[in-house]
């Protein structure tokens, strides 16, 4: 049996893109439901029906951000050597955090590093998301060691944490006004940790 309801009068992906932009610019704590409904051009009931509450919408926005804005991560992990993985990741990260027309920096960094105690779930969610991303690099660098591409003296966890720390720092610098050219120099300097 097909259940019919009123068709949505808005594009869900487009509305979610607008939510990404609001959370990216204002952070989780600084974003109100009114900010979201205004940016998404939908009513509160429509927001709740399509996305859930503010926290649910934020989680969906972060997922959309990872899928669209950070597609370069999958590209990087597919590169044949550890150095190429790091190079692609760092360079594309700098491009992403300095993209004209988008907020500078990174949603997962600026979205909720701190917040009210009632927002602690968001802080933990973002930390968990970043940790899961970092773990993908740990596994990739472990495979590089097993393949002989990296020295067995290397620690894949340390290398992945190093990359994560550099990109987080780059995002903070971008949010503070640093330009693409100067951040790209930092990325190139960071590549010295990878032989080849």
XYZ file of N, CA, C and O in Angstrom:
784
model
N 0.845 -1.184 0.000
C 0.000 0.000 0.000
C 0.882 1.237 0.000
O 1.783 1.375 0.820
N 0.653 2.155 -0.910
C 1.428 3.380 -1.005
C 0.772 4.448 -0.158
O -0.418 4.724 -0.307
N 1.552 5.011 0.750
C 1.039 6.087 1.584
C 1.395 7.402 0.916
O 2.558 7.663 0.617
N 0.383 8.190 0.666
C 0.624 9.460 -0.004
C 0.474 10.606 0.992
O -0.473 10.657 1.756
N 1.418 11.489 0.956
C 1.337 12.700 1.754
C 1.511 13.878 0.823
O 1.638 13.712 -0.382
N 1.520 15.041 1.407
C 1.771 16.217 0.581
C 3.204 16.170 0.078
O 4.127 15.916 0.842
N 3.409 16.411 -1.222
C 4.783 16.406 -1.725
C 5.572 17.581 -1.146
O 5.001 18.636 -0.859
N 6.854 17.373 -0.960
C 7.698 18.449 -0.450
C 7.771 19.558 -1.491
O 7.877 19.296 -2.686
N 7.766 20.773 -1.001
C 7.814 21.917 -1.897
C 9.210 22.513 -1.934
O 9.390 23.668 -2.314
N 10.208 21.718 -1.552
C 11.585 22.200 -1.594
C 12.512 21.040 -1.900
O 12.171 19.878 -1.698
N 13.690 21.368 -2.386
C 14.706 20.376 -2.710
C 15.487 20.070 -1.423
O 16.120 20.968 -0.854
N 15.432 18.830 -0.963
C 16.045 18.449 0.308
C 17.559 18.669 0.287
O 18.130 19.212 1.242
N 18.227 18.270 -0.811
C 19.684 18.444 -0.887
C 20.073 19.913 -0.881
O 21.037 20.315 -0.224
N 19.319 20.721 -1.601
C 19.603 22.152 -1.642
C 19.389 22.778 -0.266
O 20.189 23.602 0.186
N 18.329 22.390 0.408
C 18.066 22.904 1.758
C 19.186 22.492 2.710
O 19.645 23.292 3.537
N 19.642 21.252 2.579
C 20.726 20.779 3.442
C 22.027 21.524 3.155
O 22.786 21.843 4.068
N 22.284 21.835 1.893
C 23.459 22.634 1.537
C 23.410 23.992 2.233
O 24.425 24.498 2.705
N 22.225 24.564 2.291
C 22.071 25.863 2.962
C 22.300 25.728 4.464
O 22.857 26.618 5.109
N 21.877 24.604 5.022
C 22.129 24.353 6.447
C 23.622 24.212 6.709
O 24.140 24.714 7.716
N 24.316 23.515 5.807
C 25.776 23.392 5.923
C 26.391 24.783 6.026
O 27.215 25.055 6.898
N 25.983 25.665 5.125
C 26.549 27.012 5.082
C 26.294 27.768 6.383
O 27.198 28.416 6.921
N 25.084 27.671 6.917
C 24.753 28.383 8.158
C 25.579 27.840 9.326
O 26.192 28.610 10.076
N 25.617 26.516 9.479
C 26.393 25.937 10.581
C 27.883 26.240 10.423
O 28.592 26.444 11.413
N 28.356 26.241 9.195
C 29.771 26.503 8.920
C 30.126 27.931 9.307
O 31.155 28.184 9.919
N 29.253 28.870 8.997
C 29.529 30.274 9.300
C 29.328 30.604 10.791
O 30.063 31.407 11.362
N 28.311 29.993 11.399
C 27.913 30.411 12.742
C 28.214 29.396 13.834
O 28.068 29.705 15.017
N 28.620 28.182 13.454
C 28.831 27.144 14.453
C 27.511 26.577 14.927
O 26.443 27.143 14.655
N 27.561 25.479 15.616
C 26.336 24.846 16.104
C 25.639 25.737 17.129
O 24.455 26.029 17.031
N 26.418 26.169 18.103
C 25.845 26.951 19.205
C 25.262 28.276 18.713
O 24.222 28.727 19.185
N 25.924 28.896 17.737
C 25.488 30.194 17.248
C 24.345 30.157 16.254
O 23.874 31.204 15.800
N 23.895 28.968 15.897
C 22.823 28.820 14.914
C 21.496 28.551 15.608
O 21.404 27.666 16.457
N 20.480 29.311 15.227
C 19.143 29.102 15.779
C 18.271 28.401 14.744
O 18.604 28.348 13.557
N 17.150 27.893 15.208
C 16.197 27.287 14.274
C 15.709 28.322 13.267
O 15.494 28.015 12.098
N 15.553 29.559 13.712
C 15.125 30.618 12.792
C 16.183 30.862 11.718
O 15.857 31.069 10.544
N 17.467 30.824 12.108
C 18.547 30.959 11.111
C 18.421 29.880 10.050
O 18.568 30.134 8.853
N 18.169 28.654 10.509
C 18.080 27.521 9.585
C 16.878 27.638 8.671
O 16.997 27.495 7.451
N 15.706 27.894 9.244
C 14.506 27.939 8.414
C 14.565 29.102 7.425
O 14.130 28.970 6.277
N 15.157 30.223 7.840
C 15.298 31.364 6.932
C 16.237 31.014 5.784
O 15.907 31.232 4.613
N 17.410 30.468 6.112
C 18.384 30.119 5.075
C 17.870 29.025 4.151
O 18.130 29.035 2.945
N 17.148 28.078 4.716
C 16.663 26.937 3.939
C 15.346 27.235 3.224
O 14.864 26.427 2.444
N 14.763 28.401 3.527
C 13.482 28.817 2.935
C 12.380 27.786 3.174
O 11.616 27.436 2.275
N 12.317 27.295 4.415
C 11.281 26.331 4.785
C 10.710 26.707 6.151
O 11.316 27.473 6.896
N 9.570 26.144 6.479
C 8.945 26.384 7.775
C 9.538 25.431 8.817
O 10.175 24.436 8.465
N 9.297 25.728 10.078
C 9.763 24.823 11.143
C 9.170 23.423 10.996
O 9.903 22.443 11.101
N 7.858 23.304 10.751
C 7.313 21.957 10.576
C 7.977 21.199 9.425
O 8.226 19.994 9.530
N 8.309 21.912 8.350
C 8.982 21.260 7.218
C 10.393 20.816 7.600
O 10.845 19.744 7.215
N 11.074 21.663 8.383
C 12.424 21.297 8.844
C 12.356 20.040 9.705
O 13.112 19.088 9.495
N 11.437 20.039 10.670
C 11.309 18.883 11.556
C 10.942 17.625 10.762
O 11.476 16.545 11.023
N 10.045 17.764 9.798
C 9.602 16.603 9.017
C 10.717 16.041 8.137
O 10.858 14.829 7.996
N 11.522 16.918 7.574
C 12.563 16.472 6.639
C 13.880 16.129 7.313
O 14.582 15.207 6.889
N 14.228 16.864 8.368
C 15.571 16.730 8.941
C 15.603 16.404 10.434
O 16.637 16.008 10.950
N 14.513 16.610 11.141
C 14.514 16.412 12.585
C 14.773 17.730 13.294
O 14.559 18.808 12.738
N 15.276 17.654 14.508
C 15.544 18.867 15.286
C 16.877 19.502 14.868
O 17.515 19.051 13.911
N 17.318 20.501 15.588
C 18.562 21.198 15.251
C 19.754 20.248 15.266
O 20.587 20.261 14.351
N 19.834 19.410 16.285
C 20.958 18.475 16.375
C 20.942 17.489 15.209
O 21.985 17.216 14.605
N 19.778 16.947 14.894
C 19.667 16.019 13.764
C 20.083 16.699 12.461
O 20.778 16.108 11.629
N 19.640 17.939 12.304
C 19.966 18.694 11.090
C 21.466 18.922 11.004
O 22.062 18.806 9.922
N 22.078 19.226 12.138
C 23.526 19.435 12.157
C 24.266 18.162 11.761
O 25.203 18.198 10.955
N 23.848 17.048 12.310
C 24.506 15.772 11.980
C 24.379 15.472 10.481
O 25.338 15.022 9.847
N 23.204 15.723 9.928
C 23.004 15.525 8.490
C 23.862 16.500 7.686
O 24.428 16.141 6.646
N 23.975 17.738 8.179
C 24.794 18.738 7.497
C 26.264 18.329 7.499
O 26.959 18.472 6.487
N 26.748 17.809 8.609
C 28.140 17.359 8.682
C 28.363 16.188 7.718
O 29.391 16.123 7.033
N 27.396 15.281 7.637
C 27.501 14.177 6.686
C 27.542 14.672 5.256
O 28.337 14.188 4.431
N 26.704 15.648 4.942
C 26.681 16.239 3.598
C 28.001 16.942 3.313
O 28.561 16.847 2.225
N 28.513 17.659 4.298
C 29.795 18.359 4.175
C 30.914 17.366 3.871
O 31.728 17.588 2.975
N 30.939 16.263 4.605
C 31.974 15.246 4.385
C 31.865 14.647 2.985
O 32.870 14.414 2.315
N 30.652 14.421 2.545
C 30.419 13.804 1.235
C 30.776 14.743 0.083
O 31.382 14.316 -0.895
N 30.425 16.014 0.214
C 30.598 16.959 -0.891
C 31.900 17.748 -0.769
O 32.740 17.725 -1.675
N 32.062 18.450 0.338
C 33.206 19.344 0.504
C 34.516 18.595 0.750
O 35.589 19.134 0.500
N 34.409 17.375 1.280
C 35.623 16.617 1.606
C 35.763 15.350 0.766
O 36.402 14.396 1.182
N 35.224 15.370 -0.431
C 35.351 14.217 -1.330
C 36.812 13.921 -1.652
O 37.170 12.788 -1.983
N 37.651 14.924 -1.491
C 39.076 14.751 -1.772
C 39.757 13.760 -0.820
O 40.842 13.247 -1.126
N 39.141 13.476 0.310
C 39.731 12.514 1.249
C 39.797 11.128 0.611
O 40.832 10.459 0.659
N 38.693 10.704 0.009
C 38.689 9.401 -0.674
C 39.710 9.378 -1.805
O 40.397 8.378 -2.019
N 39.806 10.484 -2.544
C 40.779 10.575 -3.628
C 42.194 10.412 -3.071
O 43.022 9.703 -3.638
N 42.460 11.086 -1.956
C 43.792 11.025 -1.351
C 44.137 9.610 -0.906
O 45.225 9.093 -1.201
N 43.197 8.964 -0.229
C 43.456 7.622 0.297
C 43.698 6.601 -0.815
O 44.314 5.560 -0.579
N 43.238 6.905 -2.009
C 43.410 5.982 -3.146
C 44.749 6.177 -3.860
O 45.091 5.381 -4.752
N 45.517 7.183 -3.488
C 46.805 7.424 -4.148
C 47.767 6.278 -3.854
O 47.694 5.630 -2.805
N 48.703 6.006 -4.790
C 49.552 4.807 -4.682
C 50.638 4.833 -3.608
O 51.098 3.776 -3.175
N 51.081 6.019 -3.176
C 52.121 6.060 -2.147
C 51.671 6.932 -0.986
O 50.806 7.808 -1.145
N 52.284 6.717 0.172
C 51.941 7.503 1.358
C 52.197 8.985 1.131
O 51.402 9.831 1.552
N 53.290 9.298 0.461
C 53.585 10.714 0.190
C 52.517 11.326 -0.717
O 52.078 12.451 -0.489
N 52.082 10.589 -1.724
C 51.031 11.102 -2.611
C 49.701 11.236 -1.868
O 48.926 12.162 -2.136
N 49.445 10.312 -0.943
C 48.244 10.409 -0.098
C 48.284 11.730 0.660
O 47.330 12.524 0.626
N 49.408 11.975 1.349
C 49.545 13.183 2.162
C 49.519 14.442 1.292
O 48.862 15.431 1.647
N 50.199 14.407 0.165
C 50.264 15.581 -0.708
C 48.878 15.956 -1.235
O 48.478 17.126 -1.185
N 48.152 14.965 -1.722
C 46.815 15.246 -2.260
C 45.897 15.760 -1.145
O 45.172 16.745 -1.337
N 45.954 15.118 -0.005
C 45.104 15.502 1.122
C 45.400 16.930 1.574
O 44.490 17.752 1.723
N 46.660 17.250 1.778
C 47.022 18.577 2.265
C 46.685 19.671 1.249
O 46.096 20.694 1.600
N 47.031 19.437 -0.006
C 46.792 20.465 -1.035
C 45.297 20.693 -1.255
O 44.848 21.838 -1.355
N 44.551 19.613 -1.349
C 43.106 19.762 -1.568
C 42.418 20.344 -0.338
O 41.431 21.068 -0.456
N 42.947 20.040 0.838
C 42.407 20.626 2.063
C 42.577 22.135 2.035
O 41.643 22.873 2.349
N 43.754 22.595 1.664
C 43.988 24.044 1.593
C 43.024 24.677 0.593
O 42.437 25.729 0.862
N 42.824 24.033 -0.543
C 41.876 24.572 -1.528
C 40.462 24.636 -0.941
O 39.756 25.629 -1.111
N 40.066 23.576 -0.245
C 38.702 23.501 0.299
C 38.442 24.542 1.375
O 37.347 25.107 1.446
N 39.431 24.808 2.221
C 39.215 25.749 3.322
C 39.390 27.202 2.909
O 39.178 28.109 3.715
N 39.778 27.417 1.638
C 39.941 28.787 1.132
C 39.122 28.987 -0.142
O 39.464 29.816 -0.977
N 38.062 28.233 -0.284
C 37.249 28.270 -1.499
C 36.423 29.553 -1.560
O 35.657 29.838 -0.637
N 36.563 30.331 -2.634
C 35.749 31.549 -2.754
C 34.258 31.209 -2.705
O 33.807 30.204 -3.249
N 33.506 32.041 -2.016
C 32.073 31.827 -1.913
C 31.659 30.902 -0.780
O 30.471 30.728 -0.519
N 32.613 30.305 -0.118
C 32.332 29.433 1.025
C 32.998 30.035 2.257
O 33.971 30.779 2.139
N 32.510 29.698 3.447
C 33.174 30.213 4.648
C 34.612 29.695 4.722
O 34.878 28.555 4.331
N 35.539 30.512 5.186
C 36.907 30.007 5.346
C 36.973 29.021 6.507
O 36.204 29.110 7.451
N 37.885 28.070 6.407
C 38.047 27.091 7.465
C 37.251 25.829 7.204
O 36.913 25.523 6.070
N 36.948 25.103 8.261
C 36.348 23.770 8.158
C 35.151 23.636 9.096
O 35.244 23.979 10.277
N 34.040 23.146 8.571
C 32.834 22.971 9.381
C 33.090 22.084 10.595
O 32.640 22.376 11.696
N 33.827 20.996 10.413
C 34.014 20.064 11.530
C 34.922 20.632 12.615
O 34.893 20.177 13.753
N 35.714 21.659 12.277
C 36.542 22.322 13.290
C 35.754 23.458 13.932
O 35.651 23.567 15.146
N 35.155 24.317 13.091
C 34.464 25.492 13.604
C 33.056 25.204 14.116
O 32.497 25.994 14.863
N 32.497 24.084 13.699
C 31.111 23.791 14.019
C 30.815 23.593 15.482
O 29.694 23.819 15.925
N 31.784 23.165 16.252
C 31.467 22.909 17.652
C 32.633 22.451 18.497
O 32.535 21.459 19.202
N 33.743 23.172 18.438
C 34.862 22.804 19.307
C 34.521 23.038 20.769
O 35.050 22.389 21.655
N 33.651 23.991 20.994
C 33.217 24.256 22.367
C 31.736 24.581 22.329
O 31.176 24.853 21.269
N 31.125 24.536 23.447
C 29.699 24.827 23.495
C 29.190 24.736 24.910
O 29.925 24.432 25.844
N 27.910 25.001 25.072
C 27.272 24.861 26.366
C 27.292 23.394 26.774
O 27.354 22.502 25.924
N 27.201 23.127 28.066
C 27.163 21.729 28.511
C 26.080 20.909 27.811
O 26.286 19.738 27.519
N 24.933 21.540 27.493
C 23.875 20.776 26.823
C 24.229 20.437 25.376
O 23.581 19.601 24.757
N 25.260 21.101 24.836
C 25.714 20.815 23.471
C 26.900 19.853 23.446
O 27.524 19.651 22.402
N 27.210 19.250 24.567
C 28.380 18.370 24.650
C 28.286 17.206 23.666
O 29.294 16.752 23.140
N 27.075 16.749 23.365
C 26.907 15.650 22.400
C 27.439 16.057 21.026
O 27.991 15.240 20.307
N 27.285 17.336 20.683
C 27.769 17.835 19.394
C 29.292 17.865 19.379
O 29.928 17.449 18.406
N 29.871 18.356 20.463
C 31.337 18.382 20.574
C 31.883 16.963 20.438
O 32.846 16.708 19.701
N 31.251 16.024 21.137
C 31.689 14.618 21.085
C 31.449 14.011 19.706
O 32.279 13.242 19.211
N 30.338 14.344 19.072
C 30.032 13.857 17.724
C 31.098 14.311 16.732
O 31.604 13.516 15.935
N 31.473 15.594 16.787
C 32.489 16.098 15.868
C 33.852 15.484 16.153
O 34.590 15.144 15.229
N 34.192 15.325 17.434
C 35.465 14.690 17.791
C 35.492 13.255 17.286
O 36.506 12.787 16.752
N 34.376 12.554 17.409
C 34.280 11.179 16.926
C 34.389 11.118 15.406
O 35.055 10.232 14.854
N 33.769 12.071 14.723
C 33.847 12.125 13.263
C 35.281 12.354 12.808
O 35.763 11.702 11.879
N 35.965 13.297 13.475
C 37.364 13.564 13.115
C 38.239 12.353 13.412
O 39.127 11.997 12.637
N 37.965 11.676 14.526
C 38.730 10.485 14.887
C 38.541 9.361 13.861
O 39.496 8.673 13.493
N 37.312 9.194 13.383
C 37.043 8.163 12.374
C 37.792 8.479 11.088
O 38.337 7.577 10.433
N 37.829 9.746 10.723
C 38.577 10.149 9.535
C 40.062 9.902 9.703
O 40.737 9.409 8.790
N 40.567 10.213 10.874
C 41.983 9.990 11.174
C 42.314 8.500 11.101
O 43.369 8.108 10.597
N 41.423 7.659 11.581
C 41.649 6.214 11.573
C 41.793 5.677 10.157
O 42.552 4.738 9.908
N 41.093 6.276 9.214
C 41.229 5.851 7.813
C 42.668 6.069 7.325
O 43.212 5.260 6.574
N 43.283 7.159 7.776
C 44.669 7.421 7.401
C 45.618 6.476 8.132
O 46.626 6.051 7.561
N 45.308 6.142 9.369
C 46.119 5.155 10.104
C 46.171 3.852 9.307
O 47.247 3.289 9.074
N 45.009 3.391 8.877
C 44.953 2.131 8.123
C 45.693 2.231 6.795
O 46.383 1.303 6.379
N 45.577 3.379 6.141
C 46.264 3.555 4.855
C 47.774 3.564 5.045
O 48.521 2.963 4.265
N 48.263 4.233 6.093
C 49.701 4.274 6.342
C 50.217 2.921 6.841
O 51.352 2.539 6.554
N 49.380 2.200 7.558
C 49.755 0.836 7.957
C 49.950 -0.040 6.714
O 50.910 -0.803 6.616
N 49.057 0.107 5.753
C 49.171 -0.643 4.495
C 50.430 -0.222 3.741
O 51.097 -1.061 3.110
N 50.781 1.061 3.811
C 51.991 1.548 3.141
C 53.240 0.945 3.763
O 54.205 0.616 3.053
N 53.225 0.762 5.070
C 54.363 0.123 5.756
C 54.456 -1.335 5.331
O 55.544 -1.839 4.988
N 53.324 -2.023 5.319
C 53.304 -3.433 4.917
C 53.751 -3.620 3.470
O 54.378 -4.621 3.127
N 53.474 -2.617 2.625
C 53.856 -2.700 1.207
C 55.303 -2.266 0.980
O 55.808 -2.380 -0.138
N 55.964 -1.785 2.016
C 57.343 -1.340 1.866
C 57.466 0.094 1.370
O 58.566 0.565 1.080
N 56.359 0.792 1.288
C 56.368 2.186 0.828
C 56.838 3.121 1.944
O 57.447 4.151 1.676
N 56.549 2.767 3.171
C 57.027 3.505 4.339
C 57.907 2.598 5.179
O 57.688 1.378 5.220
N 58.852 3.186 5.868
C 59.745 2.429 6.734
C 58.968 1.778 7.873
O 57.996 2.338 8.385
N 59.428 0.616 8.284
C 58.800 -0.065 9.423
C 59.036 0.711 10.726
O 58.385 0.446 11.734
N 59.954 1.685 10.691
C 60.201 2.527 11.866
C 59.103 3.580 12.038
O 58.979 4.193 13.105
N 58.310 3.784 11.000
C 57.234 4.780 11.073
C 56.067 4.252 11.911
O 55.787 3.059 11.918
N 55.387 5.154 12.574
C 54.190 4.820 13.344
C 52.986 5.378 12.589
O 52.839 6.603 12.477
N 52.129 4.514 12.038
C 51.010 5.009 11.238
C 50.051 5.904 12.028
O 49.488 6.851 11.474
N 49.900 5.625 13.315
C 49.023 6.453 14.145
C 49.588 7.854 14.297
O 48.863 8.854 14.190
N 50.895 7.941 14.524
C 51.527 9.253 14.662
C 51.447 10.039 13.359
O 51.190 11.250 13.366
N 51.678 9.371 12.234
C 51.604 10.052 10.940
C 50.191 10.585 10.677
O 50.014 11.718 10.221
N 49.190 9.771 10.970
C 47.809 10.194 10.759
C 47.451 11.345 11.687
O 46.794 12.315 11.271
N 47.889 11.275 12.933
C 47.613 12.355 13.884
C 48.327 13.637 13.477
O 47.793 14.740 13.616
N 49.526 13.487 12.948
C 50.279 14.638 12.446
C 49.495 15.324 11.325
O 49.292 16.542 11.343
N 49.030 14.552 10.355
C 48.243 15.117 9.254
C 46.977 15.797 9.774
O 46.622 16.892 9.332
N 46.284 15.144 10.693
C 45.061 15.712 11.257
C 45.352 17.021 11.985
O 44.591 17.989 11.876
N 46.451 17.066 12.708
C 46.819 18.280 13.442
C 47.170 19.415 12.491
O 46.781 20.574 12.711
N 47.900 19.087 11.434
C 48.264 20.108 10.445
C 47.012 20.667 9.781
O 46.840 21.886 9.672
N 46.108 19.786 9.343
C 44.922 20.282 8.638
C 43.994 21.058 9.581
O 43.375 22.035 9.163
N 43.919 20.649 10.839
C 43.123 21.420 11.804
C 43.725 22.813 11.985
O 43.003 23.817 12.011
N 45.046 22.870 12.083
C 45.724 24.160 12.205
C 45.527 25.025 10.970
O 45.310 26.247 11.073
N 45.577 24.408 9.805
C 45.343 25.142 8.564
C 43.931 25.739 8.552
O 43.728 26.879 8.132
N 42.954 24.953 9.015
C 41.564 25.432 9.046
C 41.415 26.624 9.983
O 40.721 27.598 9.660
N 42.052 26.560 11.123
C 41.989 27.672 12.078
C 42.646 28.916 11.473
O 42.124 30.029 11.572
N 43.787 28.710 10.818
C 44.472 29.835 10.172
C 43.610 30.446 9.067
O 43.527 31.664 8.922
N 42.966 29.594 8.272
C 42.095 30.083 7.193
C 40.938 30.895 7.768
O 40.602 31.969 7.260
N 40.329 30.380 8.840
C 39.217 31.096 9.485
C 39.682 32.443 10.031
O 38.910 33.393 10.105
N 40.966 32.519 10.377
C 41.537 33.759 10.894
C 41.989 34.717 9.812
O 42.523 35.787 10.116
N 41.819 34.328 8.550
C 42.134 35.243 7.455
C 43.343 34.897 6.616
O 43.661 35.609 5.663
N 44.053 33.811 6.939
C 45.217 33.435 6.138
C 44.771 33.040 4.735
O 43.730 32.399 4.563
N 45.552 33.417 3.745
C 45.215 33.146 2.357
C 45.721 31.799 1.867
O 46.547 31.150 2.515
N 45.230 31.417 0.709
C 45.573 30.121 0.130
C 47.070 29.969 -0.105
O 47.655 28.939 0.206
N 47.723 30.989 -0.643
C 49.149 30.876 -0.982
C 49.992 30.600 0.254
O 50.866 29.723 0.242
N 49.725 31.340 1.331
C 50.540 31.125 2.533
C 50.236 29.782 3.188
O 51.138 29.112 3.707
N 48.979 29.349 3.131
C 48.635 28.051 3.712
C 49.201 26.915 2.881
O 49.593 25.874 3.419
N 49.282 27.102 1.575
C 49.863 26.066 0.719
C 51.343 25.868 1.042
O 51.855 24.756 1.003
N 52.026 26.941 1.423
C 53.430 26.820 1.827
C 53.556 25.963 3.083
O 54.481 25.154 3.205
N 52.626 26.129 3.999
C 52.636 25.307 5.221
C 52.389 23.842 4.855
O 53.060 22.943 5.371
N 51.451 23.607 3.962
C 51.156 22.235 3.530
C 52.385 21.596 2.894
O 52.703 20.429 3.176
N 53.084 22.349 2.055
C 54.282 21.809 1.405
C 55.361 21.509 2.439
O 56.055 20.497 2.354
N 55.486 22.362 3.426
C 56.463 22.127 4.495
C 56.103 20.866 5.272
O 56.970 20.070 5.634
N 54.822 20.661 5.509
C 54.372 19.479 6.258
C 54.704 18.193 5.522
O 54.864 17.130 6.157
N 54.801 18.249 4.216
C 55.104 17.039 3.433
C 56.510 16.496 3.689
O 56.797 15.351 3.341
N 57.341 17.304 4.325
C 58.704 16.821 4.620
C 58.677 15.627 5.567
O 59.661 14.899 5.680
N 57.575 15.397 6.241
C 57.451 14.239 7.131
C 57.283 12.931 6.345
O 57.362 11.844 6.926
N 57.049 13.048 5.046
C 56.808 11.861 4.226
C 57.938 11.700 3.214
O 58.168 12.583 2.379
N 58.664 10.591 3.272
C 59.784 10.388 2.357
C 59.316 10.245 0.894
O 58.181 9.906 0.633
N 60.235 10.518 0.001
C 59.925 10.330 -1.410
C 59.860 11.642 -2.125
O 59.552 11.774 -3.268
